[in-house]
Every structure is written in structure tokens, then in C-alpha cells.
Short mmCIF file of C-alpha atoms in Angstrom, two decimals:
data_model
loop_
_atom_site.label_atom_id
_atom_site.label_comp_id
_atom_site.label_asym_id
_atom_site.label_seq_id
_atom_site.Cartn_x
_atom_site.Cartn_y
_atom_site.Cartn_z
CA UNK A 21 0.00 0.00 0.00
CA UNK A 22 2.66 2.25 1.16
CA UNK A 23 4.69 1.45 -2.05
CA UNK A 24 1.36 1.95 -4.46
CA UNK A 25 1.13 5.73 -2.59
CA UNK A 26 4.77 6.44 -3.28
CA UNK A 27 4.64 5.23 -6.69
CA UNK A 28 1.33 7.79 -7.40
CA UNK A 29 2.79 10.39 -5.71
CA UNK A 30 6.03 10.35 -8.37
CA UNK A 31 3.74 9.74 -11.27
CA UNK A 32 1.76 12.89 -10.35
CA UNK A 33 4.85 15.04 -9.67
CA UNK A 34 6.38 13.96 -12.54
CA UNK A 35 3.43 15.02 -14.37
CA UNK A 36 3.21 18.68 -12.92
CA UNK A 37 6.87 19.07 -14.49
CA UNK A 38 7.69 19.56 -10.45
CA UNK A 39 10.18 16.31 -10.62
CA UNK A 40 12.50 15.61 -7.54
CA UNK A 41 14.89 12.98 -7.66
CA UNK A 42 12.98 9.80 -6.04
CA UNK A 43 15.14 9.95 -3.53
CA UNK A 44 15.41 13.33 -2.41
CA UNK A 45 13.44 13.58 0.73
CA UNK A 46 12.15 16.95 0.59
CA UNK A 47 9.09 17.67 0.13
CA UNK A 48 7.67 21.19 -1.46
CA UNK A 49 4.83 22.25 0.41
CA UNK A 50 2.57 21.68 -3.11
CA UNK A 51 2.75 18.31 -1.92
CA UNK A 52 1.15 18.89 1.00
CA UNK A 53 -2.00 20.18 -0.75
CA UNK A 54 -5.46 19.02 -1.60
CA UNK A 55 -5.44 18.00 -5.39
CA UNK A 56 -7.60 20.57 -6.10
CA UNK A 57 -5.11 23.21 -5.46
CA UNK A 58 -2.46 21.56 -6.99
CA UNK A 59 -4.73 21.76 -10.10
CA UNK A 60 -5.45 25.37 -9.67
CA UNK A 61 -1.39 26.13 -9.56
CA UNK A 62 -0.21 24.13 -12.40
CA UNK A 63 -3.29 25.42 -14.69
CA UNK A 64 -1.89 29.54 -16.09
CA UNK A 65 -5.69 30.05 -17.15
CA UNK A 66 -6.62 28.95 -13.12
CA UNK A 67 -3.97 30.16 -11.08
CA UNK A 68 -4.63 33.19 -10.03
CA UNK A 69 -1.26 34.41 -9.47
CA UNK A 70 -0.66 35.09 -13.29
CA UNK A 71 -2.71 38.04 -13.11
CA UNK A 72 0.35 39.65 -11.21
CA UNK A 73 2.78 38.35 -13.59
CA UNK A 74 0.91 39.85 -16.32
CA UNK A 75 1.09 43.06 -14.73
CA UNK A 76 4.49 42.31 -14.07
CA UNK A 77 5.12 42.30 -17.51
CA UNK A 78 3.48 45.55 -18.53
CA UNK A 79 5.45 47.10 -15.64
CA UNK A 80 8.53 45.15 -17.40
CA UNK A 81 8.26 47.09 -20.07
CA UNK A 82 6.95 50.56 -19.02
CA UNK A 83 9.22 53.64 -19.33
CA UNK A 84 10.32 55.07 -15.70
CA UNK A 85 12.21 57.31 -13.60
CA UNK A 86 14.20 60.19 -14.75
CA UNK A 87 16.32 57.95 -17.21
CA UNK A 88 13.23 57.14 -19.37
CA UNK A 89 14.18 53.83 -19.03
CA UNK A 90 11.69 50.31 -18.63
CA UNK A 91 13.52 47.06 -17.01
CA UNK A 92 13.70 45.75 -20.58
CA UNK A 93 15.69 47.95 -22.06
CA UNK A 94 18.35 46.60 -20.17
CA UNK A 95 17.18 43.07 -19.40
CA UNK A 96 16.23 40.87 -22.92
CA UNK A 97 13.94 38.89 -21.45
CA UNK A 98 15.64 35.46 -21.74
CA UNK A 99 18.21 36.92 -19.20
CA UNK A 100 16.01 36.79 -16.07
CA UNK A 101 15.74 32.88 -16.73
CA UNK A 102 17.12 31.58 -13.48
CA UNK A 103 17.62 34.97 -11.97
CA UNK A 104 15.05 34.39 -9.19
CA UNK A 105 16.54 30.49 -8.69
CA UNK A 106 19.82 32.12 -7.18
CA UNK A 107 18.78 34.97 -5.06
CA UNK A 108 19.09 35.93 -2.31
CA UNK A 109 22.60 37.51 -3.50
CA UNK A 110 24.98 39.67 -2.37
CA UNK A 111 25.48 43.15 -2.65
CA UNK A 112 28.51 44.57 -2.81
CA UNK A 113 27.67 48.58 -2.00
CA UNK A 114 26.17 47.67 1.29
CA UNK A 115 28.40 44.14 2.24
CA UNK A 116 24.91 42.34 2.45
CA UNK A 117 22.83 40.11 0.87
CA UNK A 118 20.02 41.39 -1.03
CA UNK A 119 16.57 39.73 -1.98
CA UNK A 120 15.02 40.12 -5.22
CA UNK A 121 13.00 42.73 -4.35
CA UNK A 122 15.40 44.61 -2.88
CA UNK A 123 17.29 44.56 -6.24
CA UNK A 124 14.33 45.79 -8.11
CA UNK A 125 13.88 48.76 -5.76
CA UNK A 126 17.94 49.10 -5.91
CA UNK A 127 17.75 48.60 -9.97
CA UNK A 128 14.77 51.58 -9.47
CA UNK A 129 16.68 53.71 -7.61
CA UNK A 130 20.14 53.81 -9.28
CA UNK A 131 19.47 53.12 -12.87
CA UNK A 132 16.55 54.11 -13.47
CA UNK A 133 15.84 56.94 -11.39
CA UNK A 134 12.39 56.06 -10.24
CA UNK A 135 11.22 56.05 -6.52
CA UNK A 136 11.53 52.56 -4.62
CA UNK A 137 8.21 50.67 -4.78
CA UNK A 138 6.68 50.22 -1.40
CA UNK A 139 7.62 46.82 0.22
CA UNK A 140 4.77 43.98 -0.49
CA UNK A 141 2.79 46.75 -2.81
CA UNK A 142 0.85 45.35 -5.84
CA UNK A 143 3.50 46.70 -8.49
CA UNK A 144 7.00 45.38 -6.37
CA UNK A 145 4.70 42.17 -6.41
CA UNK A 146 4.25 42.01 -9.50
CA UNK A 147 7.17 42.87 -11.14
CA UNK A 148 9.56 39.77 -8.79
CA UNK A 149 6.48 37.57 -9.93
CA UNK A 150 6.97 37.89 -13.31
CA UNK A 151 10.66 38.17 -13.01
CA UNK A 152 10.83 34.75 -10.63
CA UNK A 153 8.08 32.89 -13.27
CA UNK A 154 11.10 33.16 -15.46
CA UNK A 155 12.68 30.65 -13.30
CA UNK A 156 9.77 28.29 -13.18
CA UNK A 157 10.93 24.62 -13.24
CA UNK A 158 14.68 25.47 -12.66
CA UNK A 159 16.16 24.03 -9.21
CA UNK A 160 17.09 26.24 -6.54
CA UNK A 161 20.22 27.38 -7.25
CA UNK A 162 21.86 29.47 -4.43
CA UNK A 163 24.21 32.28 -4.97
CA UNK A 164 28.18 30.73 -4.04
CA UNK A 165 29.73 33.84 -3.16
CA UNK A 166 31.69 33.01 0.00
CA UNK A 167 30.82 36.58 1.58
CA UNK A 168 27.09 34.97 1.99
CA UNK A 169 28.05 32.52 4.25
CA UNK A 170 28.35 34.57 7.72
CA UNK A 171 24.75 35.70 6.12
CA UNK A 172 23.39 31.95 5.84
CA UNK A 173 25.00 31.32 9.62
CA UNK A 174 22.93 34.24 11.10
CA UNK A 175 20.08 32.73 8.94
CA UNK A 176 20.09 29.38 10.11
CA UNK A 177 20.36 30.47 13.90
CA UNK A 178 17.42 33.14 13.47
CA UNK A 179 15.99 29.81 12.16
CA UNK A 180 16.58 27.97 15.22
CA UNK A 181 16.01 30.56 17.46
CA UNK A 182 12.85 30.47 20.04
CA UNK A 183 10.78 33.20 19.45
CA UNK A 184 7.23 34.75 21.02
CA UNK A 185 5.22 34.04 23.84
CA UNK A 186 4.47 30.33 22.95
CA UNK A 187 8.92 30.30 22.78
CA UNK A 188 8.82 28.48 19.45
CA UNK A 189 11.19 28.73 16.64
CA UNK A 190 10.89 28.10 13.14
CA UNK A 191 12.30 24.36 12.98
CA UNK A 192 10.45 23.65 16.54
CA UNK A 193 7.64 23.15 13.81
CA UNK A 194 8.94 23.22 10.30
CA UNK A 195 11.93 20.79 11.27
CA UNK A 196 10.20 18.38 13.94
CA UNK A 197 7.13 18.87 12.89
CA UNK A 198 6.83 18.83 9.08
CA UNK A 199 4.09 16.65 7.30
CA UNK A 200 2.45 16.52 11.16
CA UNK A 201 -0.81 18.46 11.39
CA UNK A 202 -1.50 22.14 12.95
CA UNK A 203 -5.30 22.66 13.96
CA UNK A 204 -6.00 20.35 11.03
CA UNK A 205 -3.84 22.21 8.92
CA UNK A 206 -0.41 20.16 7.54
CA UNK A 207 2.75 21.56 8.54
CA UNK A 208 4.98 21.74 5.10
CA UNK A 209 8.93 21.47 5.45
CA UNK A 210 9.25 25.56 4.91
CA UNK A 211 11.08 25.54 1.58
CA UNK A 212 10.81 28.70 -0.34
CA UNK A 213 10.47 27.55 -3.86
CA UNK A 214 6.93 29.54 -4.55
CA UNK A 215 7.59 32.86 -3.98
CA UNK A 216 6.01 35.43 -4.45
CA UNK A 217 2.81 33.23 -4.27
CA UNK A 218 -0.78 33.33 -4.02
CA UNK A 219 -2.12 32.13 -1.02
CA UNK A 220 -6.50 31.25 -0.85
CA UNK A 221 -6.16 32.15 2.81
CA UNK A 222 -4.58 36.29 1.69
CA UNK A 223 -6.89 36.31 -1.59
CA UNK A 224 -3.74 38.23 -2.53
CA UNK A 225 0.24 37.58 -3.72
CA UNK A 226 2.60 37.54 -0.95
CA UNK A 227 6.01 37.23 -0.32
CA UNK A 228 8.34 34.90 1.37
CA UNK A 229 8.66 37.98 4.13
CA UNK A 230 4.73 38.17 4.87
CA UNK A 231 4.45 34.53 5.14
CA UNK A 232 7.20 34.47 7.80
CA UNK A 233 5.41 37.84 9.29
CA UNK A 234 2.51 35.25 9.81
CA UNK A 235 3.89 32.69 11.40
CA UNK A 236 5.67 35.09 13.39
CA UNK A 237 2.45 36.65 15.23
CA UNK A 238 1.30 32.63 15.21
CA UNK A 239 3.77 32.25 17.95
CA UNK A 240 3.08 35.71 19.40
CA UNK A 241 6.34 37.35 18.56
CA UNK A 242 6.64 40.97 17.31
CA UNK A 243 7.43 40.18 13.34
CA UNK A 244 10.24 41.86 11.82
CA UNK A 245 9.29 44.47 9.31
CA UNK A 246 9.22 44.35 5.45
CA UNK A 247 12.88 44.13 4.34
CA UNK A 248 14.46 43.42 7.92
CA UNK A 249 18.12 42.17 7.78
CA UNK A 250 16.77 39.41 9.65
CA UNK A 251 14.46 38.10 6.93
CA UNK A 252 16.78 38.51 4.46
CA UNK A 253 19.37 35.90 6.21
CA UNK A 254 16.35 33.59 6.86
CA UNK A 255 15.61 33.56 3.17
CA UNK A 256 19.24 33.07 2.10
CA UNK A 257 19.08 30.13 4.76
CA UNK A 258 16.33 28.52 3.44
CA UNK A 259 16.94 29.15 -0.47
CA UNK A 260 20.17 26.79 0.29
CA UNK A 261 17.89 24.23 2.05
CA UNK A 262 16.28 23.81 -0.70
CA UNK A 263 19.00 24.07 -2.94
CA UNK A 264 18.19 21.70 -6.03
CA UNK A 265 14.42 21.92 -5.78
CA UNK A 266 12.04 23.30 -8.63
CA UNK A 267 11.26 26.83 -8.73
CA UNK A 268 7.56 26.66 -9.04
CA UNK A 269 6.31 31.19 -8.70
CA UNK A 270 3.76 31.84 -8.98
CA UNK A 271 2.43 29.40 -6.27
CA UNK A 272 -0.37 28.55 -4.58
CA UNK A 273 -1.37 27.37 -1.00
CA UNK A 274 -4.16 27.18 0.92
CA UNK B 15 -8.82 47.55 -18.20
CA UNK B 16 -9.24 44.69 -15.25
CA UNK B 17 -7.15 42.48 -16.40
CA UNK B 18 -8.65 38.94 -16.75
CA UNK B 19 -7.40 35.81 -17.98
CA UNK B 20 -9.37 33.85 -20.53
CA UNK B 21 -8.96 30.45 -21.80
CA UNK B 22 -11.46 29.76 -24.93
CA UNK B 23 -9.70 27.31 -27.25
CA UNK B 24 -8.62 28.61 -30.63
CA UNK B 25 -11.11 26.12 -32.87
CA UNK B 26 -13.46 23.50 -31.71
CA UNK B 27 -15.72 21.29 -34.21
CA UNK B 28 -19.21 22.47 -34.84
CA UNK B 29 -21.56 20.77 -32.18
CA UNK B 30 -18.12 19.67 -29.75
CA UNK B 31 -19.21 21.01 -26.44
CA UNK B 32 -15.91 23.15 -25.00
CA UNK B 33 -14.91 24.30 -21.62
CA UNK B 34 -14.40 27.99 -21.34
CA UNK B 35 -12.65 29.33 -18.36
CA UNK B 36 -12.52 33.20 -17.37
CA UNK B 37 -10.47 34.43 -13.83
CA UNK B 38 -11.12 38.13 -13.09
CA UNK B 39 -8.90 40.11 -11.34
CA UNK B 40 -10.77 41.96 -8.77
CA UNK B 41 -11.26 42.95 -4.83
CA UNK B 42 -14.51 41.55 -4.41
CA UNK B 43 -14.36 44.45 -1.23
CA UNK B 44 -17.33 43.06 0.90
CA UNK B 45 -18.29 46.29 1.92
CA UNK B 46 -17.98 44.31 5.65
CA UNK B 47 -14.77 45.02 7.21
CA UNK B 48 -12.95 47.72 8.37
CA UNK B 49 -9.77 49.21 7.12
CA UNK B 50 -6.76 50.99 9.30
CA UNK B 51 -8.99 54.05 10.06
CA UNK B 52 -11.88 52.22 11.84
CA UNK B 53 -14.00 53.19 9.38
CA UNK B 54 -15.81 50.02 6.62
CA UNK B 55 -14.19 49.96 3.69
CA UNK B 56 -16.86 50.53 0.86
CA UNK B 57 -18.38 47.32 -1.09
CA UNK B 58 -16.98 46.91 -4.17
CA UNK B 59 -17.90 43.71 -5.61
CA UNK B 60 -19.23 42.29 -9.46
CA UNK B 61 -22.51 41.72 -8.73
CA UNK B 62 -22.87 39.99 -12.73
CA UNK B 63 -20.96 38.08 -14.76
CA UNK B 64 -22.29 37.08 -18.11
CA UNK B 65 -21.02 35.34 -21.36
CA UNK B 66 -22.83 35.92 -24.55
CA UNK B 67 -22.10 33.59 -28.08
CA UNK B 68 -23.31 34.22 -31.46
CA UNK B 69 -26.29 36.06 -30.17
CA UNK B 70 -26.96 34.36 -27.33
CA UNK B 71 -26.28 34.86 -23.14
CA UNK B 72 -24.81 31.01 -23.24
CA UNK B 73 -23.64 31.51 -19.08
CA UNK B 74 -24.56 34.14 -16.23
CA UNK B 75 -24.37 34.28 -12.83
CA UNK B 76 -24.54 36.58 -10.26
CA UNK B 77 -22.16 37.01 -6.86
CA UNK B 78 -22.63 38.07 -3.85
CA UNK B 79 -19.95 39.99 -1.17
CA UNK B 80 -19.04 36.25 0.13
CA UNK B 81 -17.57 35.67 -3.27
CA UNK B 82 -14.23 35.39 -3.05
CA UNK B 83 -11.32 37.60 -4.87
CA UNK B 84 -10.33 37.16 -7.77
CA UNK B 85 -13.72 35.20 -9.35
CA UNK B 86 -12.90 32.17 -11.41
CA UNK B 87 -15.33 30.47 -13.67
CA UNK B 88 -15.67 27.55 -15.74
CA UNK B 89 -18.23 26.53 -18.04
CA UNK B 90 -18.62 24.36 -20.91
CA UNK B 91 -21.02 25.73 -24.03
CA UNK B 92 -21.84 24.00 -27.76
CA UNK B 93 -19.48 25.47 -30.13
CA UNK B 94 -22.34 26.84 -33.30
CA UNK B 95 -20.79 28.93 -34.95
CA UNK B 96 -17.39 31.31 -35.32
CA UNK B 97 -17.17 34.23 -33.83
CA UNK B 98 -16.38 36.18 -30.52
CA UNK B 99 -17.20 34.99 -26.87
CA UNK B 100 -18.23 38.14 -25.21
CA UNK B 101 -17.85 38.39 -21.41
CA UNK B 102 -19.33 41.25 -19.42
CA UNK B 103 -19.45 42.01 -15.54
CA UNK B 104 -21.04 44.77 -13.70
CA UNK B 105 -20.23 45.71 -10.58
CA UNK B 106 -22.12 47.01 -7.89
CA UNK B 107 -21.32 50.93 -8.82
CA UNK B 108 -22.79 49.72 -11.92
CA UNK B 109 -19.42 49.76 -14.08
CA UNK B 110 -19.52 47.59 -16.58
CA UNK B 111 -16.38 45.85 -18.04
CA UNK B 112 -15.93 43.90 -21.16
CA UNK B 113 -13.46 41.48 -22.69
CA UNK B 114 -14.05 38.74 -25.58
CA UNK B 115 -11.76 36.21 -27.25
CA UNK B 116 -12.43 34.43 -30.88
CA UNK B 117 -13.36 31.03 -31.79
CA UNK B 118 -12.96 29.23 -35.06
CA UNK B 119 -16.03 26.52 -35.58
CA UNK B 120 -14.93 24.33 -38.36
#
């Protein structure tokens, strides 16, 4: 029986293109999810977060800032292609790593001379979906630039770190806990590989930063805010846990 | 322009029934809850969605403020003749917003 579930389980992720070598252990929280929502994510004409790509792309393309310039007058399209698989990456004007929204807002700011976008607006939303779509089936492919790795370090210890009033951290659930049940709700093993993605529960796009915000007041601590440090080195942490898994933006979860 | 995404296939055989698929992006603002200020943020919902084919309303429905965002429907309809499918939604300020997308009948 056990061997018959495995067996349909590989047949149906080999189907959704979301292939993981049969003997990787990891699971992507897609697999946690009711069939139904699987269907909705792999389906373009279903999954609602292609309506932010698709603005995404007409941002992509529209003329900004003082330099007149749109993203693609720099960026042929084919280039982003595995852009989103190896972020977050380092940046070498402030000797941190940077997230890929944070490199749209620098990209803004410096060569284009338009404002930053506003942290988890619709447009900053839009524009890393359609940039991370790009990378759609490609594994996870962190950035090896040995200047990330005091990053990762502070990442994996903010990961391990007891937070809140309930004094749980991250891997108290996502570690010991994965594939167990929360108030009927499965606990996936917390790898990144959707972002930004649209969750039923938001009726919106998120990011990686607002889904950690969540489970943040879940165990009663004071979240971070939008573009912390802190969330930064988580996401570099867990972007090289999941190192080799398919890129699968836009997402969806329950 | 809402932006929607429609999925009408390109030809179908006269008489082949086909599954049309429209999501809408949109609030769907129940007119319920309250924003930052304390004070309820205004309804703005589609209150009608309908689909018309040559010369005909093939698929309506209407939704209510428990809808969810971003609407998604699927419905299947006899492919007649070719021509445009014509989808139109009103919402509850009584804007009306239209898309279509062509089908060859062979």
C-alpha cells in the first residue's frame, strides 16, 4: 500500500513538471496540498497568481524614472531565466545580501531613477512575480559567493532561534514537525520555492517575508518588518535548504 | 482595463461542447470590514458576470460579497458557430467591463 502511494505520488509530480529525484526527501509544500489546489497552480488560465505576472510584464516594459528607461531595455527577457533560482545575493555597495526585491527597488533607484516601490505593494509584487516565473521549473540554485556565508550562519540560527510568547522557533515546527498536522492544517517542510505566491487564505500575492510575518504573530512574537536584515538571512538560509528543488512562482497554497 | 485571464480554445468542431474558463482580477471588497482608520471599507464587488455567443447569453451568474477575490469560472457551451465569446461584468457601482476572445467553428 505504502509502495502503491509512493509510486502515485512520483507519477503525479512527474506530471506537474515539479520532478525531484525519487530519492530526495524533501518535500515542497505543493505536496502537501489538496489536489484541487495543486490543479489550480499548475493550470496559467486557473492560477490566479498570473494576473500579477501579467502586470508584471506591462510594468517590465513601461518607461520610468528620470532615465526614461523600462527594465527591458536593459534586461532581454531570456536573461532573467534563473535569476530568481539564485537569489538571495549579495550586494557589494552595502556588504549584504540582497533579496530580489530589494534589487528591483535598488535597480529603481540607481538606474533608473524612479522612486523605490513600497515593500509587499501590488507593483514590487508584480514585477519579482513575473521576473521569478522566469525561473519556473529550474532548481534552486543558491548564490556561491563566499561573503554569503556569515549571512546563511545568522540565517540558520534566526531559524533555530525560540521566538514569542508560545517560545517556538521556526524548525520547533517546520523541522520536527513537518508533514504533522496544525489545527487540522499540515505543517509543510518551509522551503521557499513559490515565492512570491498566491495564497487562498490572503486572496492576494505575498512574499516569502509576509508569510514568515505570519507565522511570526502565530507564535506571538513581534514580526520583523518588510525588508528586515533578519528576513533577508532567513531567506538566504532557506533558499540553500532547498537548494536543487524546482522553482515553481507563482504558487499557490491554501 | 481589469485584467482577466481567458482560456477559450482557438477552434473546436461544430456541435463539440468546450470548456471555457474566465479568472477576473478583482477585490470583491465586501463592503464588511474595516480598514486601518476604523471606518468600513466601501463594497466593491461584481454583482454579474455574463457570457454571450453568437447572439446568445450562453452563461450568467450573479455574486454576492461572500464571493471570493479574484472570481474564477468555468463553463462548458456548444461550439455553433465562429465568432467572438463576449464576457461582461457589472459591478455594484454599476461599471460595466468587457473582454471577448475568438473562436474558429470548423
Amino acid at each position: 500500500m505504502k509502495r502503491a502511494l509512493v509510486i502515485a505520488a512520483l507519477g503525479f509530480s512527474l506530471a506537474a513538471g515539479l520532478a525531484v529525484a525519487a530519492s530526495d526527501p524533501r518535500r515542497s509544500g505543493f505536496d502537501f496540498m489538496s489536489r484541487e489546489t495543486q490543479a489550480m497552480q499548475k493550470d496559467d488560465f486557473s492560477n490566479p497568481g498570473m494576473l500579477w505576472v501579467q502586470d508584471g510584464a506591462d510594468l517590465f516594459k513601461a518607461r520610468t524614472g528620470t532615465s526614461g528607461k523600462a527594465c527591458a531595455d536593459c534586461h532581454a527577457e531570456p536573461s532573467m531565466k534563473g535569476v530568481a533560482a539564485r537569489y538571495p545575493a549579495f550586494n557589494a555597495k552595502t556588504s549584504r545580501p540582497i533579496d530580489l526585491q530589494g534589487r528591483i527597488n535598488q535597480c529603481r533607484l540607481d538606474r533608473q531613477g524612479a522612486p523605490e516601490l513600497p515593500l509587499e505593494g501590488h507593483d514590487l509584487l508584480a514585477l519579482t512575480a513575473y521576473v521569478a516565473q522566469q525561473s519556473r521549473g529550474l532548481p534552486v540554485s543558491p548564490a556561491t559567493d563566499p561573503r554569503l556565508e556569515p549571512f546563511r550562519r545568522q540565517g540558520e540560527a534566526l531559524y533555530k532561534k525560540k521566538l514569542g510568547q508560545l517560545n517556538f522557533s521556526c524548525a520547533d515546527c517546520h523541522d520536527a514537525n513537518a508533514g504533522r498536522r496544525l489545527a487540522g492544517a499540515p505543517i509543510p517542510e518551509a522551503h521557499p520555492t513559490g515565492y512570491p505566491l498566491y495564497r487562498l487564505e490572503w486572496q492576494a500575492l505575498g512574499s516569502l517575508q509576509k508569510r514568515m510575518r505570519g507565522c511570526m504573530s502565530g507564535v506571538r512574537a513581534e514580526p520583523y518588518g518588510y525588508g528586515a536584515p533578519e528576513f533577508v538571512a532567513i531567506e538566504l538560509y532557506l533558499m540553500s535548504r532547498a537548494s536543487g528543488m524546482p522553482m515553481e512562482t507563482p504558487g499557490v497554497r491554501p | 482595463m481589469a485584467r482577466a485571464l481567458i482560456n477559450v480554445p482557438a477552434t473546436a468542431k461544430k456541435g463539440e461542447a468546450v470548456e471555457i474558463k474566465v479568472l477576473i482580477q478583482h477585490p470583491m471588497e465586501t463592503g464588511f470590514r474595516t480598514g486601518p482608520d476604523g471606518k468600513l471599507v466601501p463594497r466593491d464587488i461584481i454583482q454579474r458576470f455574463s457570457c454571450t455567443y453568437d447572439g446568445q447569453e450562453v452563461f450568467a451568474a450573479e455574486l454576492h460579497p461572500a464571493v471570493a477575490a479574484n472570481p474564477f469560472f468555468a463553463f462548458f457551451t456548444l461550439a455553433t458557430a465562429s465568432g467572438p465569446l463576449i464576457f461582461k461584468w457589472t459591478d455594484n457601482a454599476g461599471k460595466e467591463e468587457s473582454q471577448s476572445a475568438d473562436i474558429a467553428v470548423t
